[in-house]
PDB file of C-alpha atoms in Angstrom:
ATOM      1  CA  MET A   1     210.477  54.150  34.472  1.00 96.00           C
ATOM      2  CA  LYS A   2     207.503  56.262  36.305  1.00 98.00           C
ATOM      3  CA  ILE A   3     206.688  59.838  35.265  1.00 98.00           C
ATOM      4  CA  TYR A   4     204.682  62.744  35.986  1.00 98.00           C
ATOM      5  CA  PHE A   5     203.955  64.805  33.203  1.00 98.00           C
ATOM      6  CA  ALA A   6     202.737  68.079  34.496  1.00 98.00           C
ATOM      7  CA  ALA A   7     200.952  70.523  32.637  1.00 98.00           C
ATOM      8  CA  SER A   8     198.556  73.161  32.425  1.00 97.00           C
ATOM      9  CA  ILE A   9     194.909  72.146  33.163  1.00 96.00           C
ATOM     10  CA  ARG A  10     192.748  75.218  34.751  1.00 94.00           C
ATOM     11  CA  GLY A  11     195.127  77.499  33.281  1.00 94.00           C
ATOM     12  CA  GLY A  12     193.731  76.380  29.867  1.00 94.00           C
ATOM     13  CA  ARG A  13     193.642  74.039  27.466  1.00 95.00           C
ATOM     14  CA  ASP A  14     194.742  75.595  24.462  1.00 95.00           C
ATOM     15  CA  ASP A  15     198.009  72.858  24.095  1.00 96.00           C
ATOM     16  CA  VAL A  16     196.588  69.216  24.890  1.00 97.00           C
ATOM     17  CA  LYS A  17     196.950  67.967  21.663  1.00 97.00           C
ATOM     18  CA  ILE A  18     200.815  68.525  22.418  1.00 98.00           C
ATOM     19  CA  TYR A  19     200.737  66.923  25.775  1.00 98.00           C
ATOM     20  CA  LYS A  20     199.052  63.997  24.596  1.00 98.00           C
ATOM     21  CA  GLU A  21     201.620  63.395  21.972  1.00 98.00           C
ATOM     22  CA  LEU A  22     204.371  64.621  24.648  1.00 98.00           C
ATOM     23  CA  ILE A  23     202.411  61.663  26.523  1.00 98.00           C
ATOM     24  CA  ASP A  24     202.008  59.132  24.339  1.00 98.00           C
ATOM     25  CA  PHE A  25     206.064  59.009  23.261  1.00 98.00           C
ATOM     26  CA  LEU A  26     206.698  59.021  27.049  1.00 98.00           C
ATOM     27  CA  ASN A  27     204.371  56.075  27.343  1.00 97.00           C
ATOM     28  CA  GLN A  28     206.755  53.864  24.832  1.00 96.00           C
ATOM     29  CA  ASP A  29     208.808  52.701  27.314  1.00 95.00           C
ATOM     30  CA  ASN A  30     207.826  54.482  30.616  1.00 97.00           C
ATOM     31  CA  GLN A  31     204.740  54.911  32.240  1.00 98.00           C
ATOM     32  CA  VAL A  32     203.138  58.058  32.746  1.00 98.00           C
ATOM     33  CA  LEU A  33     201.556  58.690  36.052  1.00 98.00           C
ATOM     34  CA  THR A  34     199.656  61.399  34.863  1.00 97.00           C
ATOM     35  CA  GLU A  35     198.070  60.276  31.717  1.00 96.00           C
ATOM     36  CA  HIS A  36     194.646  61.903  32.429  1.00 95.00           C
ATOM     37  CA  ILE A  37     196.432  65.454  31.457  1.00 96.00           C
ATOM     38  CA  GLY A  38     196.614  64.557  27.406  1.00 96.00           C
ATOM     39  CA  ASN A  39     192.674  63.713  27.596  1.00 96.00           C
ATOM     40  CA  GLY A  40     191.272  66.323  25.488  1.00 94.00           C
ATOM     41  CA  ASN A  41     187.853  65.659  27.416  1.00 93.00           C
ATOM     42  CA  LEU A  42     188.894  65.833  30.583  1.00 93.00           C
ATOM     43  CA  SER A  43     186.852  68.152  32.961  1.00 87.00           C
ATOM     44  CA  VAL A  44     188.229  70.888  33.845  1.00 87.00           C
ATOM     45  CA  THR A  45     186.259  72.530  36.336  1.00 85.00           C
ATOM     46  CA  SER A  46     186.227  71.826  40.177  1.00 79.00           C
ATOM     47  CA  GLN A  47     182.862  70.663  41.759  1.00 76.00           C
ATOM     48  CA  SER A  48     184.030  70.643  45.407  1.00 85.00           C
ATOM     49  CA  GLN A  49     186.366  71.832  47.570  1.00 84.00           C
ATOM     50  CA  SER A  50     186.696  67.775  48.723  1.00 87.00           C
ATOM     51  CA  ASP A  51     187.103  67.150  45.106  1.00 93.00           C
ATOM     52  CA  ASP A  52     190.145  69.522  44.761  1.00 95.00           C
ATOM     53  CA  LYS A  53     191.734  68.440  47.828  1.00 96.00           C
ATOM     54  CA  TYR A  54     191.636  63.930  46.019  1.00 96.00           C
ATOM     55  CA  ILE A  55     192.912  65.274  43.348  1.00 96.00           C
ATOM     56  CA  ARG A  56     196.099  67.377  45.042  1.00 97.00           C
ATOM     57  CA  ASP A  57     196.508  64.584  47.536  1.00 97.00           C
ATOM     58  CA  ARG A  58     196.871  61.572  44.212  1.00 97.00           C
ATOM     59  CA  ASP A  59     198.458  63.734  42.503  1.00 98.00           C
ATOM     60  CA  ILE A  60     201.232  64.624  45.482  1.00 98.00           C
ATOM     61  CA  ASN A  61     201.227  60.766  45.716  1.00 98.00           C
ATOM     62  CA  TRP A  62     201.981  60.009  41.857  1.00 98.00           C
ATOM     63  CA  MET A  63     204.565  62.680  42.127  1.00 98.00           C
ATOM     64  CA  LYS A  64     206.016  60.894  45.660  1.00 98.00           C
ATOM     65  CA  GLU A  65     206.161  57.927  43.437  1.00 98.00           C
ATOM     66  CA  ALA A  66     208.050  59.232  40.155  1.00 98.00           C
ATOM     67  CA  ASP A  67     211.443  58.718  39.332  1.00 98.00           C
ATOM     68  CA  LEU A  68     210.918  61.586  36.440  1.00 98.00           C
ATOM     69  CA  VAL A  69     209.327  65.066  36.290  1.00 98.00           C
ATOM     70  CA  VAL A  70     208.521  66.043  32.998  1.00 98.00           C
ATOM     71  CA  ALA A  71     206.923  69.704  33.000  1.00 98.00           C
ATOM     72  CA  GLU A  72     205.140  71.388  30.174  1.00 98.00           C
ATOM     73  CA  THR A  73     205.596  75.196  30.973  1.00 98.00           C
ATOM     74  CA  SER A  74     204.531  77.201  27.668  1.00 98.00           C
ATOM     75  CA  ASN A  75     200.904  77.861  29.275  1.00 97.00           C
ATOM     76  CA  PRO A  76     201.006  79.480  32.661  1.00 97.00           C
ATOM     77  CA  SER A  77     200.143  77.295  34.826  1.00 98.00           C
ATOM     78  CA  LEU A  78     199.684  77.997  38.982  1.00 98.00           C
ATOM     79  CA  GLY A  79     199.738  73.867  39.299  1.00 98.00           C
ATOM     80  CA  VAL A  80     202.471  73.239  37.418  1.00 98.00           C
ATOM     81  CA  GLY A  81     204.477  76.370  39.076  1.00 98.00           C
ATOM     82  CA  TYR A  82     203.483  74.181  42.379  1.00 98.00           C
ATOM     83  CA  GLU A  83     204.293  71.014  41.308  1.00 98.00           C
ATOM     84  CA  LEU A  84     207.736  72.115  39.967  1.00 98.00           C
ATOM     85  CA  ALA A  85     208.472  73.594  43.474  1.00 98.00           C
ATOM     86  CA  TYR A  86     207.141  70.249  45.466  1.00 98.00           C
ATOM     87  CA  ALA A  87     209.398  68.506  42.454  1.00 98.00           C
ATOM     88  CA  GLU A  88     212.563  70.103  43.867  1.00 98.00           C
ATOM     89  CA  LYS A  89     211.293  69.778  47.630  1.00 97.00           C
ATOM     90  CA  LEU A  90     211.011  66.063  47.053  1.00 98.00           C
ATOM     91  CA  HIS A  91     214.711  66.758  45.078  1.00 98.00           C
ATOM     92  CA  LYS A  92     213.379  64.777  42.022  1.00 98.00           C
ATOM     93  CA  PRO A  93     214.425  64.944  38.992  1.00 98.00           C
ATOM     94  CA  VAL A  94     212.747  67.536  36.298  1.00 98.00           C
ATOM     95  CA  ILE A  95     212.757  68.516  32.873  1.00 98.00           C
ATOM     96  CA  ILE A  96     211.378  71.303  30.957  1.00 98.00           C
ATOM     97  CA  LEU A  97     209.767  71.859  27.837  1.00 98.00           C
ATOM     98  CA  HIS A  98     208.710  74.937  27.164  1.00 98.00           C
ATOM     99  CA  ASN A  99     207.542  76.446  23.576  1.00 97.00           C
ATOM    100  CA  SER A 100     209.866  79.815  22.888  1.00 91.00           C
ATOM    101  CA  THR A 101     207.058  80.874  20.414  1.00 94.00           C
ATOM    102  CA  LYS A 102     204.534  81.385  22.974  1.00 94.00           C
ATOM    103  CA  SER A 103     205.507  82.713  25.990  1.00 92.00           C
ATOM    104  CA  GLN A 104     208.606  83.694  28.024  1.00 95.00           C
ATOM    105  CA  LEU A 105     209.377  81.114  31.200  1.00 97.00           C
ATOM    106  CA  SER A 106     208.703  82.629  34.252  1.00 97.00           C
ATOM    107  CA  ALA A 107     211.999  84.296  36.080  1.00 97.00           C
ATOM    108  CA  MET A 108     210.754  81.784  39.330  1.00 97.00           C
ATOM    109  CA  ILE A 109     211.755  78.859  37.434  1.00 98.00           C
ATOM    110  CA  ASN A 110     214.258  79.819  35.072  1.00 97.00           C
ATOM    111  CA  GLY A 111     216.385  81.659  37.685  1.00 97.00           C
ATOM    112  CA  THR A 112     216.205  78.631  40.064  1.00 98.00           C
ATOM    113  CA  ASP A 113     219.558  76.843  40.209  1.00 97.00           C
ATOM    114  CA  TYR A 114     217.545  73.206  40.999  1.00 98.00           C
ATOM    115  CA  PHE A 115     216.450  73.072  37.682  1.00 98.00           C
ATOM    116  CA  LYS A 116     218.903  72.653  34.832  1.00 96.00           C
ATOM    117  CA  ASP A 117     216.916  70.747  32.340  1.00 97.00           C
ATOM    118  CA  ILE A 118     214.964  73.508  30.849  1.00 98.00           C
ATOM    119  CA  PHE A 119     214.424  73.530  27.465  1.00 98.00           C
ATOM    120  CA  GLU A 120     213.031  75.491  24.666  1.00 97.00           C
ATOM    121  CA  TYR A 121     211.825  74.130  21.388  1.00 98.00           C
ATOM    122  CA  GLU A 122     209.283  75.031  18.971  1.00 97.00           C
ATOM    123  CA  THR A 123     207.767  72.412  17.645  1.00 97.00           C
ATOM    124  CA  VAL A 124     206.243  68.991  19.032  1.00 97.00           C
ATOM    125  CA  SER A 125     209.083  66.996  17.466  1.00 98.00           C
ATOM    126  CA  GLU A 126     211.856  68.864  18.408  1.00 98.00           C
ATOM    127  CA  ALA A 127     210.400  68.208  22.139  1.00 98.00           C
ATOM    128  CA  ILE A 128     210.827  64.801  21.486  1.00 98.00           C
ATOM    129  CA  GLU A 129     214.260  64.558  20.354  1.00 97.00           C
ATOM    130  CA  ILE A 130     214.564  66.469  23.338  1.00 98.00           C
ATOM    131  CA  LEU A 131     213.161  63.567  25.788  1.00 97.00           C
ATOM    132  CA  LYS A 132     215.247  61.149  23.647  1.00 96.00           C
ATOM    133  CA  ARG A 133     218.583  62.645  24.356  1.00 96.00           C
ATOM    134  CA  SER A 134     216.956  63.777  28.145  1.00 95.00           C
ATOM    135  CA  ILE A 135     216.198  60.198  29.151  1.00 89.00           C
ATOM    136  CA  LYS A 136     218.179  58.299  26.913  1.00 75.00           C
ATOM    137  CA  LEU A 137     215.106  56.147  26.279  1.00 49.00           C
TER     138      LEU A 137
ATOM    139  CA  MET B   1     204.138  93.616  58.555  1.00 96.00           C
ATOM    140  CA  LYS B   2     206.079  92.985  56.036  1.00 98.00           C
ATOM    141  CA  ILE B   3     204.182  91.520  52.877  1.00 98.00           C
ATOM    142  CA  TYR B   4     205.187  89.439  49.865  1.00 98.00           C
ATOM    143  CA  PHE B   5     202.808  90.184  47.471  1.00 98.00           C
ATOM    144  CA  ALA B   6     202.716  87.391  44.762  1.00 98.00           C
ATOM    145  CA  ALA B   7     200.868  88.373  41.614  1.00 98.00           C
ATOM    146  CA  SER B   8     201.447  87.203  37.942  1.00 97.00           C
ATOM    147  CA  ILE B   9     203.841  88.939  35.448  1.00 96.00           C
ATOM    148  CA  ARG B  10     204.981  86.369  32.357  1.00 94.00           C
ATOM    149  CA  GLY B  11     202.148  84.816  32.764  1.00 94.00           C
ATOM    150  CA  GLY B  12     200.176  88.110  31.580  1.00 94.00           C
ATOM    151  CA  ARG B  13     199.882  91.638  33.466  1.00 95.00           C
ATOM    152  CA  ASP B  14     195.744  92.140  32.609  1.00 95.00           C
ATOM    153  CA  ASP B  15     195.128  92.640  36.147  1.00 96.00           C
ATOM    154  CA  VAL B  16     197.936  94.819  36.664  1.00 97.00           C
ATOM    155  CA  LYS B  17     195.410  97.843  37.549  1.00 97.00           C
ATOM    156  CA  ILE B  18     193.974  95.698  40.390  1.00 98.00           C
ATOM    157  CA  TYR B  19     197.358  94.199  41.994  1.00 98.00           C
ATOM    158  CA  LYS B  20     198.577  98.358  42.221  1.00 98.00           C
ATOM    159  CA  GLU B  21     195.024  98.981  44.300  1.00 98.00           C
ATOM    160  CA  LEU B  22     195.954  95.963  46.487  1.00 98.00           C
ATOM    161  CA  ILE B  23     199.729  96.820  46.717  1.00 98.00           C
ATOM    162  CA  ASP B  24     198.632 100.366  47.448  1.00 98.00           C
ATOM    163  CA  PHE B  25     195.772  99.335  50.082  1.00 98.00           C
ATOM    164  CA  LEU B  26     198.347  97.031  52.362  1.00 98.00           C
ATOM    165  CA  ASN B  27     201.111  99.468  51.475  1.00 97.00           C
ATOM    166  CA  GLN B  28     199.175 101.970  53.931  1.00 96.00           C
ATOM    167  CA  ASP B  29     199.867 100.032  57.050  1.00 95.00           C
ATOM    168  CA  ASN B  30     202.722  97.642  55.757  1.00 97.00           C
ATOM    169  CA  GLN B  31     205.256  97.339  53.829  1.00 98.00           C
ATOM    170  CA  VAL B  32     205.096  95.620  50.537  1.00 98.00           C
ATOM    171  CA  LEU B  33     208.201  93.741  49.693  1.00 98.00           C
ATOM    172  CA  THR B  34     207.288  93.526  46.260  1.00 97.00           C
ATOM    173  CA  GLU B  35     205.525  96.520  45.630  1.00 96.00           C
ATOM    174  CA  HIS B  36     207.166  96.579  41.723  1.00 95.00           C
ATOM    175  CA  ILE B  37     204.441  93.873  40.632  1.00 96.00           C
ATOM    176  CA  GLY B  38     201.756  96.724  40.563  1.00 96.00           C
ATOM    177  CA  ASN B  39     203.994  98.981  38.446  1.00 96.00           C
ATOM    178  CA  GLY B  40     202.154  98.624  34.781  1.00 94.00           C
ATOM    179  CA  ASN B  41     205.851  99.569  33.229  1.00 93.00           C
ATOM    180  CA  LEU B  42     207.572  97.165  34.418  1.00 93.00           C
ATOM    181  CA  SER B  43     209.689  94.931  32.085  1.00 87.00           C
ATOM    182  CA  VAL B  44     208.507  91.146  31.993  1.00 87.00           C
ATOM    183  CA  THR B  45     211.130  89.751  29.331  1.00 85.00           C
ATOM    184  CA  SER B  46     214.527  88.292  30.672  1.00 79.00           C
ATOM    185  CA  GLN B  47     217.721  89.744  29.132  1.00 76.00           C
ATOM    186  CA  SER B  48     219.457  86.570  30.290  1.00 85.00           C
ATOM    187  CA  GLN B  49     219.197  83.597  32.694  1.00 84.00           C
ATOM    188  CA  SER B  50     221.587  85.155  34.929  1.00 87.00           C
ATOM    189  CA  ASP B  51     219.043  88.098  35.695  1.00 93.00           C
ATOM    190  CA  ASP B  52     216.400  85.597  36.562  1.00 95.00           C
ATOM    191  CA  LYS B  53     218.667  83.922  38.427  1.00 96.00           C
ATOM    192  CA  TYR B  54     219.178  87.566  40.258  1.00 96.00           C
ATOM    193  CA  ILE B  55     215.324  88.217  40.600  1.00 96.00           C
ATOM    194  CA  ARG B  56     214.367  84.468  41.954  1.00 97.00           C
ATOM    195  CA  ASP B  57     216.550  84.874  44.657  1.00 97.00           C
ATOM    196  CA  ARG B  58     216.152  88.173  45.109  1.00 97.00           C
ATOM    197  CA  ASP B  59     212.336  87.067  45.378  1.00 98.00           C
ATOM    198  CA  ILE B  60     212.959  84.413  47.601  1.00 98.00           C
ATOM    199  CA  ASN B  61     215.120  86.463  50.083  1.00 98.00           C
ATOM    200  CA  TRP B  62     212.153  88.674  50.614  1.00 98.00           C
ATOM    201  CA  MET B  63     209.720  85.899  51.440  1.00 98.00           C
ATOM    202  CA  LYS B  64     211.980  84.706  53.569  1.00 98.00           C
ATOM    203  CA  GLU B  65     211.981  88.320  55.421  1.00 98.00           C
ATOM    204  CA  ALA B  66     207.890  88.876  54.806  1.00 98.00           C
ATOM    205  CA  ASP B  67     205.812  88.526  57.715  1.00 98.00           C
ATOM    206  CA  LEU B  68     202.544  87.185  55.507  1.00 98.00           C
ATOM    207  CA  VAL B  69     201.972  86.059  51.861  1.00 98.00           C
ATOM    208  CA  VAL B  70     199.300  87.822  49.956  1.00 98.00           C
ATOM    209  CA  ALA B  71     198.693  85.983  46.627  1.00 98.00           C
ATOM    210  CA  GLU B  72     196.533  87.345  43.494  1.00 98.00           C
ATOM    211  CA  THR B  73     195.653  84.067  41.433  1.00 98.00           C
ATOM    212  CA  SER B  74     193.266  84.762  39.119  1.00 98.00           C
ATOM    213  CA  ASN B  75     195.783  85.115  36.124  1.00 97.00           C
ATOM    214  CA  PRO B  76     197.070  81.561  35.944  1.00 97.00           C
ATOM    215  CA  SER B  77     201.066  82.025  36.712  1.00 98.00           C
ATOM    216  CA  LEU B  78     203.989  79.389  37.251  1.00 98.00           C
ATOM    217  CA  GLY B  79     205.783  82.284  39.845  1.00 98.00           C
ATOM    218  CA  VAL B  80     202.515  82.729  41.782  1.00 98.00           C
ATOM    219  CA  GLY B  81     202.300  78.985  41.936  1.00 98.00           C
ATOM    220  CA  TYR B  82     206.219  77.915  43.063  1.00 98.00           C
ATOM    221  CA  GLU B  83     205.852  80.771  45.105  1.00 98.00           C
ATOM    222  CA  LEU B  84     202.673  79.129  47.286  1.00 98.00           C
ATOM    223  CA  ALA B  85     204.508  76.178  47.177  1.00 98.00           C
ATOM    224  CA  TYR B  86     207.625  78.011  48.516  1.00 98.00           C
ATOM    225  CA  ALA B  87     205.370  79.401  51.093  1.00 98.00           C
ATOM    226  CA  GLU B  88     203.900  76.463  52.416  1.00 98.00           C
ATOM    227  CA  LYS B  89     207.552  74.917  52.688  1.00 97.00           C
ATOM    228  CA  LEU B  90     208.464  77.601  54.553  1.00 98.00           C
ATOM    229  CA  HIS B  91     205.349  77.648  56.913  1.00 98.00           C
ATOM    230  CA  LYS B  92     204.588  81.275  56.002  1.00 98.00           C
ATOM    231  CA  PRO B  93     200.974  82.679  56.498  1.00 98.00           C
ATOM    232  CA  VAL B  94     199.104  82.958  53.200  1.00 98.00           C
ATOM    233  CA  ILE B  95     195.984  84.851  51.679  1.00 98.00           C
ATOM    234  CA  ILE B  96     195.143  84.294  48.755  1.00 98.00           C
ATOM    235  CA  LEU B  97     192.552  85.984  46.278  1.00 98.00           C
ATOM    236  CA  HIS B  98     191.001  84.694  43.550  1.00 98.00           C
ATOM    237  CA  ASN B  99     188.664  86.762  41.424  1.00 97.00           C
ATOM    238  CA  SER B 100     185.605  84.059  40.563  1.00 91.00           C
ATOM    239  CA  THR B 101     184.437  86.094  37.623  1.00 94.00           C
ATOM    240  CA  LYS B 102     187.798  85.249  35.703  1.00 94.00           C
ATOM    241  CA  SER B 103     188.890  81.970  36.353  1.00 92.00           C
ATOM    242  CA  GLN B 104     188.737  78.897  38.604  1.00 94.00           C
ATOM    243  CA  LEU B 105     191.608  78.327  40.796  1.00 97.00           C
ATOM    244  CA  SER B 106     194.032  75.033  40.293  1.00 97.00           C
ATOM    245  CA  ALA B 107     192.899  72.248  42.214  1.00 97.00           C
ATOM    246  CA  MET B 108     196.413  71.838  43.381  1.00 97.00           C
ATOM    247  CA  ILE B 109     196.059  75.112  45.450  1.00 98.00           C
ATOM    248  CA  ASN B 110     192.727  74.952  46.169  1.00 97.00           C
ATOM    249  CA  GLY B 111     193.265  70.999  47.454  1.00 97.00           C
ATOM    250  CA  THR B 112     195.743  71.937  49.168  1.00 98.00           C
ATOM    251  CA  ASP B 113     195.379  71.838  53.326  1.00 97.00           C
ATOM    252  CA  TYR B 114     197.913  74.422  53.893  1.00 98.00           C
ATOM    253  CA  PHE B 115     196.131  77.031  52.315  1.00 98.00           C
ATOM    254  CA  LYS B 116     193.301  77.602  54.804  1.00 96.00           C
ATOM    255  CA  ASP B 117     192.635  81.355  53.819  1.00 97.00           C
ATOM    256  CA  ILE B 118     191.822  81.509  50.407  1.00 98.00           C
ATOM    257  CA  PHE B 119     188.942  83.808  49.091  1.00 98.00           C
ATOM    258  CA  GLU B 120     186.439  84.487  46.057  1.00 97.00           C
ATOM    259  CA  TYR B 121     186.390  88.263  45.053  1.00 98.00           C
ATOM    260  CA  GLU B 122     184.411  90.083  42.090  1.00 97.00           C
ATOM    261  CA  THR B 123     185.425  93.706  42.947  1.00 97.00           C
ATOM    262  CA  VAL B 124     188.539  95.590  44.015  1.00 97.00           C
ATOM    263  CA  SER B 125     186.946  96.512  46.749  1.00 98.00           C
ATOM    264  CA  GLU B 126     185.391  93.359  47.930  1.00 98.00           C
ATOM    265  CA  ALA B 127     189.377  92.090  47.761  1.00 98.00           C
ATOM    266  CA  ILE B 128     190.095  95.146  50.196  1.00 98.00           C
ATOM    267  CA  GLU B 129     187.139  94.219  52.546  1.00 97.00           C
ATOM    268  CA  ILE B 130     188.988  90.694  52.968  1.00 98.00           C
ATOM    269  CA  LEU B 131     192.357  91.836  53.480  1.00 97.00           C
ATOM    270  CA  LYS B 132     191.016  94.039  56.464  1.00 96.00           C
ATOM    271  CA  ARG B 133     188.921  91.722  58.034  1.00 96.00           C
ATOM    272  CA  SER B 134     191.649  88.737  57.576  1.00 95.00           C
ATOM    273  CA  ILE B 135     195.284  90.977  58.449  1.00 89.00           C
ATOM    274  CA  LYS B 136     193.291  92.594  60.912  1.00 75.00           C
ATOM    275  CA  LEU B 137     194.935  96.307  59.768  1.00 49.00           C
TER     276      LEU B 137
END
């Protein structure tokens, strides 16, 4: 499967090591299109509006190509919120992983009927177990 | 005009006083449907999934009713990102206000052609001047 992994970039990179572990797991038997999100050296600052347009259009094209969207939502992020609404619009299957020790998930996301597969976790190994069960690798 | 004002709730309430000043200004000659967002005592914790569904459905109905969406994006927020994508889907006019001293706007938002009215500000009075010019009260 091609997987669009969504997580915070400019919203904050505190959890980048968790993103990397989840992406590495998913990449074992799938192709994560957005694996740069797990790169701790990823530049998060914008150079120009046209760079942002390039990033946005590339990411939307990846999402159109994806069989599944996996979103890590513990760190609040405008981009992830936008991507979740876009995944809903495109009728892509969505798995949401939320670390319940870090924050409470947005009501706009938690209250949307389309998002049925919302999972709370506390440790990365728990999150990986959830992914194993959910996508039946 | 009926205005849907979008800003962070569970993503963090550091800027609630700014939200209140912007809402109070907009309410002078318009009706802000989401004025609870400027309430410093607003409960931000979820009681249940059905409460979140109530909030989400109420907010989406307000957005459908609105003539304009004004989003304050300085504090990263899944809900605001979701609402911006939804406003794009509904073809609602959108004004985005971003405090450039606090964070850098998400590439997914800044790079979306639909969002033409993105304004950087530093002080609340600057933000109010931007609103005056943009919506020609």
